[in-house]
Tab-separated table of C-alpha atoms in Angstrom:
chain	number	residue	atom	x	y	z
A	1	MET	CA	120.669	73.828	185.770
A	2	SER	CA	120.939	72.637	182.201
A	3	GLU	CA	120.588	75.175	179.388
A	4	THR	CA	118.447	72.705	177.453
A	5	PRO	CA	116.001	70.935	179.824
A	6	LEU	CA	113.431	70.117	177.122
A	7	VAL	CA	116.023	68.737	174.736
A	8	ASP	CA	117.580	66.722	177.564
A	9	GLU	CA	114.361	64.704	177.833
A	10	LEU	CA	115.236	63.100	174.513
A	11	GLU	CA	118.259	61.434	176.103
A	12	LYS	CA	116.058	59.346	178.381
A	13	GLY	CA	114.931	55.830	177.557
A	14	PRO	CA	116.618	52.809	175.957
A	15	TRP	CA	116.514	54.078	172.376
A	16	PRO	CA	119.324	55.866	170.500
A	17	SER	CA	119.334	59.631	170.956
A	18	PHE	CA	120.560	62.257	168.524
A	19	VAL	CA	120.908	64.593	171.512
A	20	LYS	CA	123.492	62.285	173.111
A	21	GLU	CA	125.418	62.154	169.851
A	22	ILE	CA	125.402	65.936	169.407
A	23	LYS	CA	126.659	66.376	172.977
A	24	LYS	CA	129.443	63.861	172.304
A	25	THR	CA	130.462	65.867	169.248
A	26	ALA	CA	130.405	69.104	171.259
A	27	GLU	CA	132.706	67.544	173.874
A	28	MET	CA	135.016	66.190	171.174
A	29	MET	CA	135.294	69.607	169.516
A	30	GLU	CA	136.027	71.361	172.811
A	31	LYS	CA	138.669	68.767	173.639
A	32	ALA	CA	140.309	69.222	170.229
A	33	LYS	CA	140.449	72.982	170.802
A	34	ALA	CA	141.960	72.504	174.253
A	35	GLU	CA	144.650	70.290	172.719
A	36	GLY	CA	145.641	73.120	170.413
A	37	LYS	CA	144.188	71.706	167.206
A	38	ASP	CA	143.058	74.085	164.472
A	39	VAL	CA	139.314	73.942	165.140
A	40	LYS	CA	137.325	76.904	163.823
A	41	LEU	CA	133.835	76.235	165.230
A	42	PRO	CA	134.079	74.299	168.518
A	43	GLU	CA	130.849	75.741	169.965
A	44	THR	CA	128.590	75.042	166.985
A	45	ALA	CA	127.323	71.589	167.991
A	46	MET	CA	126.132	72.844	171.366
A	47	GLY	CA	124.614	75.884	169.684
A	48	VAL	CA	122.369	73.555	167.672
A	49	LEU	CA	120.870	72.171	170.882
A	50	LYS	CA	120.366	75.668	172.297
A	51	GLN	CA	118.414	76.651	169.199
A	52	LEU	CA	116.413	73.433	169.303
A	53	GLU	CA	115.500	74.215	172.915
A	54	ARG	CA	114.140	77.577	171.807
A	55	SER	CA	112.197	75.920	168.985
A	56	TYR	CA	110.556	73.586	171.500
A	57	GLU	CA	109.697	76.542	173.710
A	58	ASP	CA	108.379	78.738	170.897
A	59	LYS	CA	106.884	75.869	168.856
A	60	VAL	CA	108.381	77.258	165.644
A	61	THR	CA	111.577	76.542	163.758
A	62	HIS	CA	114.234	79.218	163.911
A	63	TRP	CA	116.078	78.007	160.831
A	64	LYS	CA	115.663	79.977	157.638
A	65	HIS	CA	116.916	79.222	154.144
A	66	GLY	CA	119.666	81.638	153.222
A	67	GLY	CA	119.626	81.483	149.438
A	68	ILE	CA	122.494	80.405	147.211
A	69	VAL	CA	125.939	79.848	148.701
A	70	SER	CA	128.581	77.599	147.211
A	71	VAL	CA	132.230	77.303	146.273
A	72	PHE	CA	134.100	78.806	143.337
A	73	GLY	CA	132.919	77.444	139.979
A	74	TYR	CA	130.015	75.446	141.431
A	75	GLY	CA	126.331	76.314	141.516
A	76	GLY	CA	125.323	73.542	143.875
A	77	GLY	CA	126.592	71.229	146.580
A	78	VAL	CA	125.846	73.580	149.478
A	79	ILE	CA	122.480	74.257	151.112
A	80	GLY	CA	122.516	77.714	152.627
A	81	ARG	CA	120.972	77.939	156.060
A	82	TYR	CA	120.897	80.634	158.722
A	83	SER	CA	119.363	81.092	162.147
A	84	ASP	CA	117.032	83.961	162.971
A	85	LEU	CA	118.484	83.827	166.504
A	86	GLY	CA	121.907	84.906	165.266
A	87	ASP	CA	122.274	87.668	167.862
A	88	GLU	CA	121.233	85.351	170.705
A	89	ILE	CA	123.067	82.202	169.545
A	90	PRO	CA	125.885	83.481	167.295
A	91	GLU	CA	127.502	80.045	166.986
A	92	VAL	CA	124.686	78.952	164.637
A	93	HIS	CA	124.039	82.253	162.854
A	94	HIS	CA	125.461	80.521	159.758
A	95	PHE	CA	124.728	76.800	159.569
A	96	HIS	CA	125.282	75.740	155.969
A	97	THR	CA	125.059	72.108	154.895
A	98	MET	CA	127.629	70.659	152.483
A	99	ARG	CA	126.768	67.607	150.401
A	100	ILE	CA	129.827	65.444	149.720
A	101	ASN	CA	129.779	62.986	146.835
A	102	MET	CA	129.987	59.489	148.296
A	103	PRO	CA	131.756	56.526	146.675
A	104	ALA	CA	129.535	54.173	144.664
A	105	GLY	CA	127.961	51.576	146.947
A	106	TRP	CA	129.135	53.507	150.043
A	107	PHE	CA	132.439	51.671	150.330
A	108	TYR	CA	135.112	53.482	152.385
A	109	SER	CA	138.607	52.841	153.604
A	110	THR	CA	139.400	53.947	157.146
A	111	LYS	CA	141.950	56.358	155.659
A	112	ALA	CA	139.235	58.051	153.590
A	113	LEU	CA	136.878	58.320	156.573
A	114	ARG	CA	139.557	59.791	158.823
A	115	GLY	CA	140.486	62.281	156.130
A	116	ILE	CA	137.007	63.701	155.649
A	117	CYS	CA	136.353	63.739	159.419
A	118	ASP	CA	139.585	65.665	160.046
A	119	VAL	CA	138.577	68.252	157.436
A	120	TRP	CA	135.122	68.703	158.917
A	121	GLU	CA	136.351	68.975	162.497
A	122	LYS	CA	138.590	71.822	161.333
A	123	TRP	CA	136.115	73.805	159.237
A	124	GLY	CA	132.675	72.826	160.539
A	125	SER	CA	130.581	71.690	163.470
A	126	GLY	CA	131.843	68.090	163.428
A	127	LEU	CA	128.257	66.895	162.900
A	128	THR	CA	127.772	64.498	159.991
A	129	ASN	CA	125.061	62.346	158.479
A	130	PHE	CA	126.107	59.127	156.763
A	131	HIS	CA	124.052	59.419	154.543
A	132	GLY	CA	121.396	61.849	153.373
A	133	SER	CA	118.309	60.674	151.501
A	134	THR	CA	120.019	61.397	148.183
A	135	GLY	CA	122.983	59.315	149.309
A	136	ASP	CA	125.592	61.996	149.945
A	137	ILE	CA	127.780	62.360	152.996
A	138	ILE	CA	126.197	65.307	154.809
A	139	PHE	CA	128.313	67.925	156.606
A	140	LEU	CA	125.982	69.786	158.957
A	141	GLY	CA	126.885	73.320	159.892
A	142	THR	CA	129.587	75.741	158.819
A	143	ARG	CA	129.989	79.442	158.053
A	144	THR	CA	130.046	81.064	154.619
A	145	GLU	CA	133.709	82.043	154.859
A	146	TYR	CA	134.727	78.431	155.602
A	147	LEU	CA	133.012	76.793	152.621
A	148	GLN	CA	135.841	77.365	150.162
A	149	PRO	CA	138.747	76.334	152.426
A	150	CYS	CA	136.804	73.233	153.500
A	151	PHE	CA	136.227	72.283	149.863
A	152	ASP	CA	139.891	72.930	149.027
A	153	ASP	CA	141.023	70.647	151.852
A	154	LEU	CA	138.653	67.884	150.715
A	155	ALA	CA	139.982	68.125	147.172
A	156	HIS	CA	143.597	67.853	148.359
A	157	LEU	CA	143.181	64.846	150.625
A	158	GLU	CA	145.222	61.773	149.731
A	159	ILE	CA	141.831	60.235	148.862
A	160	PRO	CA	139.990	63.339	147.567
A	161	PHE	CA	136.270	64.042	147.723
A	162	ASP	CA	134.057	66.276	145.581
A	163	LEU	CA	130.775	68.031	146.311
A	164	GLY	CA	127.505	66.345	145.429
A	165	GLY	CA	124.457	67.837	143.770
A	166	SER	CA	121.838	70.255	145.070
A	167	GLY	CA	119.316	72.652	143.607
A	168	SER	CA	117.877	72.301	140.106
A	169	ALA	CA	120.637	69.983	138.990
A	170	LEU	CA	121.519	66.336	138.625
A	171	ARG	CA	121.623	65.006	142.171
A	172	THR	CA	124.436	62.715	143.251
A	173	PRO	CA	123.894	59.331	141.555
A	174	SER	CA	123.717	56.470	144.058
A	175	ALA	CA	123.917	52.707	143.746
A	176	CYS	CA	123.538	49.555	145.789
A	177	MET	CA	126.644	47.490	146.598
A	178	GLY	CA	125.959	45.414	143.482
A	179	PRO	CA	128.365	42.624	142.511
A	180	ALA	CA	130.827	43.617	145.244
A	181	LEU	CA	128.751	41.872	147.923
A	182	CYS	CA	125.478	40.673	146.384
A	183	GLU	CA	125.016	37.461	144.432
A	184	TRP	CA	121.787	38.700	142.819
A	185	ALA	CA	123.297	41.704	140.988
A	186	CYS	CA	122.356	41.538	137.305
A	187	TYR	CA	124.767	44.288	136.240
A	188	ASP	CA	127.698	46.212	137.716
A	189	THR	CA	125.935	49.001	139.589
A	190	LEU	CA	129.188	50.399	140.983
A	191	ASP	CA	130.790	50.791	137.571
A	192	ILE	CA	127.735	52.396	135.952
A	193	CYS	CA	127.189	54.794	138.874
A	194	TYR	CA	130.865	55.824	138.819
A	195	ARG	CA	130.871	56.377	135.053
A	196	ILE	CA	127.599	58.335	135.053
A	197	THR	CA	128.897	60.563	137.867
A	198	HIS	CA	131.974	61.427	135.811
A	199	GLU	CA	130.069	61.740	132.516
A	200	PHE	CA	127.665	64.384	133.808
A	201	GLN	CA	129.864	66.644	135.954
A	202	ASP	CA	128.438	69.875	134.479
A	203	GLU	CA	124.872	68.731	135.105
A	204	LEU	CA	125.817	67.708	138.657
A	205	HIS	CA	127.601	70.895	139.718
A	206	ARG	CA	125.906	73.645	137.740
A	207	PRO	CA	122.102	73.791	138.145
A	208	MET	CA	120.494	74.441	134.768
A	209	TRP	CA	117.087	72.782	134.743
A	210	PRO	CA	113.513	73.470	135.904
A	211	TYR	CA	114.072	71.250	138.966
A	212	LYS	CA	116.127	68.354	140.338
A	213	PHE	CA	116.830	65.030	138.622
A	214	LYS	CA	117.985	61.786	140.256
A	215	PHE	CA	119.620	58.579	139.009
A	216	LYS	CA	119.592	55.528	141.277
A	217	PHE	CA	121.025	52.121	140.435
A	218	SER	CA	119.752	48.841	141.879
A	219	GLY	CA	121.408	45.601	140.848
A	220	CYS	CA	118.300	43.420	141.060
A	221	PRO	CA	114.506	43.710	141.520
A	222	ASN	CA	114.929	43.694	145.311
A	223	ASP	CA	115.802	47.367	144.712
A	224	CYS	CA	117.779	47.958	147.897
A	225	VAL	CA	118.205	51.694	147.182
A	226	ALA	CA	114.437	52.090	146.579
A	227	ALA	CA	115.160	53.505	143.126
A	228	LYS	CA	111.665	52.749	141.814
A	229	LEU	CA	110.148	55.024	144.458
A	230	ARG	CA	112.724	57.824	144.716
A	231	ALA	CA	114.496	58.408	141.394
A	232	ASP	CA	113.472	60.350	138.306
A	233	CYS	CA	115.372	57.677	136.389
A	234	SER	CA	115.908	54.305	138.040
A	235	ILE	CA	117.990	51.492	136.597
A	236	VAL	CA	116.915	48.187	138.123
A	237	GLY	CA	118.728	44.943	137.360
A	238	THR	CA	116.746	42.060	135.870
A	239	TRP	CA	117.089	39.052	133.559
A	240	ARG	CA	115.353	38.088	130.307
A	241	ASP	CA	115.578	34.286	130.265
A	242	GLU	CA	114.199	31.708	132.696
A	243	ILE	CA	114.830	31.452	136.416
A	244	LYS	CA	117.374	28.700	137.099
A	245	ILE	CA	115.996	25.883	139.279
A	246	ASP	CA	117.940	23.278	141.241
A	247	GLN	CA	115.242	20.663	141.881
A	248	GLU	CA	117.320	18.753	144.441
A	249	ALA	CA	117.809	21.928	146.466
A	250	VAL	CA	114.048	22.573	146.256
A	251	LYS	CA	113.448	19.156	147.833
A	252	GLU	CA	115.830	20.053	150.648
A	253	TYR	CA	113.813	23.209	151.347
A	254	ALA	CA	110.619	21.115	151.315
A	255	LYS	CA	111.895	19.156	154.331
A	256	TRP	CA	111.514	22.149	156.655
A	257	MET	CA	109.515	24.719	154.701
A	258	ASP	CA	105.901	24.838	153.457
A	259	ILE	CA	106.655	25.649	149.822
A	260	GLU	CA	102.972	25.707	148.834
A	261	ASN	CA	101.984	28.389	151.365
A	262	GLU	CA	105.259	30.316	151.661
A	263	VAL	CA	106.183	30.452	147.981
A	264	VAL	CA	103.548	29.182	145.539
A	265	LYS	CA	100.526	30.976	147.001
A	266	LEU	CA	102.497	34.190	147.474
A	267	CYS	CA	103.545	34.478	143.829
A	268	PRO	CA	101.737	37.652	142.665
A	269	THR	CA	100.916	36.221	139.216
A	270	GLY	CA	100.430	32.570	140.148
A	271	ALA	CA	103.371	31.611	137.963
A	272	ILE	CA	104.705	28.868	140.291
A	273	SER	CA	103.460	25.338	140.859
A	274	TRP	CA	104.733	22.568	143.168
A	275	ASP	CA	103.531	18.977	143.093
A	276	GLY	CA	105.656	17.790	145.979
A	277	ASN	CA	108.365	16.542	143.679
A	278	GLU	CA	109.034	19.225	141.073
A	279	LEU	CA	108.823	23.028	141.117
A	280	LYS	CA	107.724	24.661	137.871
A	281	ILE	CA	107.759	28.348	136.919
A	282	ASP	CA	105.794	29.866	134.056
A	283	ASN	CA	108.472	32.421	133.185
A	284	LYS	CA	106.250	34.261	130.700
A	285	ASN	CA	104.082	35.328	133.625
A	286	CYS	CA	106.943	35.967	136.063
A	287	VAL	CA	107.172	39.646	137.070
A	288	ARG	CA	110.623	39.321	138.685
A	289	CYS	CA	109.383	40.166	142.180
A	290	MET	CA	112.238	38.069	143.673
A	291	HIS	CA	110.036	36.545	146.388
A	292	CYS	CA	110.655	32.933	145.418
A	293	ILE	CA	114.395	33.542	144.983
A	294	ASN	CA	114.616	35.299	148.347
A	295	LYS	CA	112.790	32.435	150.066
A	296	MET	CA	114.843	29.660	148.417
A	297	PRO	CA	118.192	31.204	147.424
A	298	LYS	CA	119.996	27.850	147.215
A	299	ALA	CA	117.405	26.469	144.816
A	300	LEU	CA	116.493	29.421	142.586
A	301	ARG	CA	118.655	31.985	140.811
A	302	PRO	CA	118.167	34.729	138.204
A	303	GLY	CA	118.698	33.653	134.609
A	304	ASP	CA	121.919	34.120	132.663
A	305	GLU	CA	120.724	36.792	130.203
A	306	ARG	CA	121.101	39.714	132.551
A	307	GLY	CA	120.708	43.449	132.229
A	308	ALA	CA	118.400	46.160	133.548
A	309	THR	CA	115.005	47.796	133.222
A	310	ILE	CA	115.020	51.601	132.957
A	311	LEU	CA	112.128	53.379	134.651
A	312	ILE	CA	111.071	57.012	134.762
A	313	GLY	CA	109.230	59.348	137.056
A	314	ALA	CA	109.397	58.490	140.766
A	315	LYS	CA	109.370	61.056	143.538
A	316	ALA	CA	108.602	60.871	147.229
A	317	PRO	CA	107.160	64.108	148.645
A	318	MET	CA	105.471	63.576	151.999
A	319	VAL	CA	102.773	66.229	151.456
A	320	ASP	CA	101.291	65.052	148.158
A	321	GLY	CA	102.222	61.391	148.552
A	322	ALA	CA	104.792	59.299	146.737
A	323	VAL	CA	104.605	58.277	143.104
A	324	ALA	CA	106.297	55.116	141.832
A	325	SER	CA	108.145	55.140	138.524
A	326	TRP	CA	106.995	53.322	135.403
A	327	VAL	CA	108.856	51.326	132.776
A	328	ILE	CA	110.356	53.216	129.854
A	329	ILE	CA	112.793	50.606	128.484
A	330	PRO	CA	111.837	47.054	129.558
A	331	PHE	CA	115.248	45.465	129.066
A	332	VAL	CA	118.781	46.612	128.250
A	333	PRO	CA	121.635	44.054	128.140
A	334	ALA	CA	124.230	44.659	130.852
A	335	ASP	CA	126.990	45.716	128.448
A	336	GLU	CA	124.726	48.300	126.763
A	337	ILE	CA	123.382	50.065	129.854
A	338	PHE	CA	125.850	52.973	129.965
A	339	ASP	CA	125.497	53.972	126.307
A	340	THR	CA	121.721	53.536	126.339
A	341	LEU	CA	121.339	55.549	129.527
A	342	THR	CA	123.538	58.473	128.486
A	343	ASP	CA	121.752	58.773	125.140
A	344	LEU	CA	118.323	58.574	126.798
A	345	ALA	CA	119.224	61.069	129.543
A	346	GLU	CA	120.386	63.728	127.098
A	347	LYS	CA	117.151	63.449	125.103
A	348	ILE	CA	115.038	63.621	128.265
A	349	TRP	CA	116.882	66.654	129.579
A	350	GLU	CA	116.663	68.558	126.295
A	351	TRP	CA	112.886	68.019	126.101
A	352	TRP	CA	112.429	68.828	129.792
A	353	ASP	CA	114.573	71.973	129.562
A	354	GLU	CA	112.499	73.265	126.630
A	355	ASN	CA	109.059	72.394	128.003
A	356	GLY	CA	109.290	72.196	131.787
A	357	LYS	CA	107.859	74.787	134.156
A	358	TYR	CA	109.672	76.104	137.218
A	359	ARG	CA	109.986	73.348	139.861
A	360	GLU	CA	108.329	70.783	137.577
A	361	ARG	CA	109.867	67.307	137.771
A	362	VAL	CA	110.190	65.195	134.641
A	363	ALA	CA	107.267	62.974	135.673
A	364	GLU	CA	104.997	65.986	136.117
A	365	LEU	CA	105.910	67.237	132.653
A	366	ILE	CA	105.063	63.818	131.187
A	367	TRP	CA	101.686	63.881	132.945
A	368	ARG	CA	101.000	67.385	131.661
A	369	LEU	CA	101.988	66.876	128.020
A	370	GLY	CA	101.308	63.155	127.771
A	371	MET	CA	103.342	60.004	127.286
A	372	ARG	CA	102.950	60.230	123.511
A	373	GLU	CA	104.851	63.538	123.391
A	374	PHE	CA	107.509	62.164	125.711
A	375	LEU	CA	108.081	59.044	123.601
A	376	LYS	CA	108.416	61.181	120.480
A	377	ALA	CA	111.026	63.346	122.185
A	378	VAL	CA	113.149	60.411	123.364
A	379	GLU	CA	112.585	58.414	120.175
A	380	LEU	CA	111.084	55.314	121.773
A	381	GLU	CA	108.244	53.093	120.584
A	382	ALA	CA	105.216	52.613	122.816
A	383	ASP	CA	105.246	49.336	124.730
A	384	VAL	CA	102.453	47.568	126.584
A	385	ARG	CA	104.704	47.379	129.660
A	386	MET	CA	104.751	51.187	129.991
A	387	VAL	CA	101.953	51.166	132.566
A	388	LYS	CA	101.252	53.975	134.985
A	389	ALA	CA	99.042	51.786	137.201
A	390	PRO	CA	98.587	49.837	139.394
A	391	ARG	CA	100.531	51.896	141.900
A	392	ASN	CA	100.798	52.040	145.662
A	393	ASN	CA	101.765	54.844	148.004
A	394	PRO	CA	104.523	53.537	150.317
A	395	PHE	CA	103.778	56.179	152.959
A	396	MET	CA	101.139	55.348	155.557
A	397	PHE	CA	98.999	58.136	156.974
A	398	PHE	CA	96.733	57.867	160.020
A	399	ASP	CA	93.919	59.989	161.356
A	400	LYS	CA	94.507	61.344	164.835
A	401	GLU	CA	91.590	59.258	166.144
A	402	GLU	CA	93.352	56.069	165.024
A	403	LEU	CA	96.400	56.740	167.159
A	404	LYS	CA	96.419	55.840	170.823
A	405	PRO	CA	99.140	57.729	172.697
A	406	SER	CA	101.786	55.574	174.319
A	407	LYS	CA	102.568	55.774	178.023
A	408	TYR	CA	105.687	57.738	177.104
A	409	VAL	CA	103.641	60.338	175.211
A	410	GLU	CA	101.130	60.552	178.063
A	411	GLU	CA	103.988	61.171	180.501
A	412	LEU	CA	105.390	63.954	178.293
A	413	GLU	CA	101.952	65.576	178.154
A	414	LYS	CA	101.648	65.418	181.953
A	415	ARG	CA	104.980	67.238	182.237
A	416	GLY	CA	103.886	69.794	179.685
A	417	LEU	CA	106.647	68.723	177.310
A	418	ARG	CA	104.406	67.906	174.373
């Protein structure tokens, strides 16, 4: 009989299963050990499923946060985690998570991927997450005594990797693929993300603030890394001049597309008009939502005067609900973004460090002391575009009465598995 009958239920059905993947990793680690490879923790992956089985039985988690653990010279990059079933399931008594700083835009060579996987198979569980919500490569599960040698091996790879951020520090900056693959990028997200990561190494690796701080870089208003909803400071590409229109291409779209209903009527500010022959855009009322460009990419393009908008204050906690960021600098030319951002960040952090309470994000400090005090501290003039509302919560919550259980859920309840 299986050691994990409840967990095994999650392998059934047509959908992907994390249980299947963990079992594959467990088999891979055992095979590597049998082949004589230097594998320190071959049983860990299976131990995770054993603990999960107990959690399903007991209806409580058996993971506990273990406090601060890290590598020499660093205050962050590792999330300490232990099991309270250490005597029963010793293979997961220690189960620390390592955050590995990913390349900007998440571009990898196969050599780099093989290198980091080889290191983790040696020193950890073999379980990875590409990528965590912050953006890092996530190494799931190793022991305290293996943290330092794992880090040393990562640093000495032919293509080396560093730890990312954790704790009350700058979290690992992340960026969309930008100009490498996207025609809408209004600035070089990869370059700025790379330079910011190197500029603020102390802030990234040595927690020193009231709470965490995140940079995220999106090349255009499509905001593919959801910076506006997840980053304390988001840098979102935009343009200052008029949208470029190819009227002949618009007419081609009109042959198979209802421009009036699919584009004009869906413009949030009513800035577009179409008379059947010519498309016009009132650029003064355009809010750069990208809808028209996304619908007719061959006919419409961002303007030539490109740069970014800098926003402040987003966070996405599930309990209290998400808060979107608001504009702090409406437009920065592309070639001035790095200098503007580094100067602004240092002023923000100094004010936050002096005035922030324990576990108070920058946005919460601004709400508490007021935007006027914040603008004084960062030496910016008030601007009508610095609006806190309207805002929307991207999370959707439902009352239990609104949810009708699926046949799958009903079957689980019949079997006593839910």
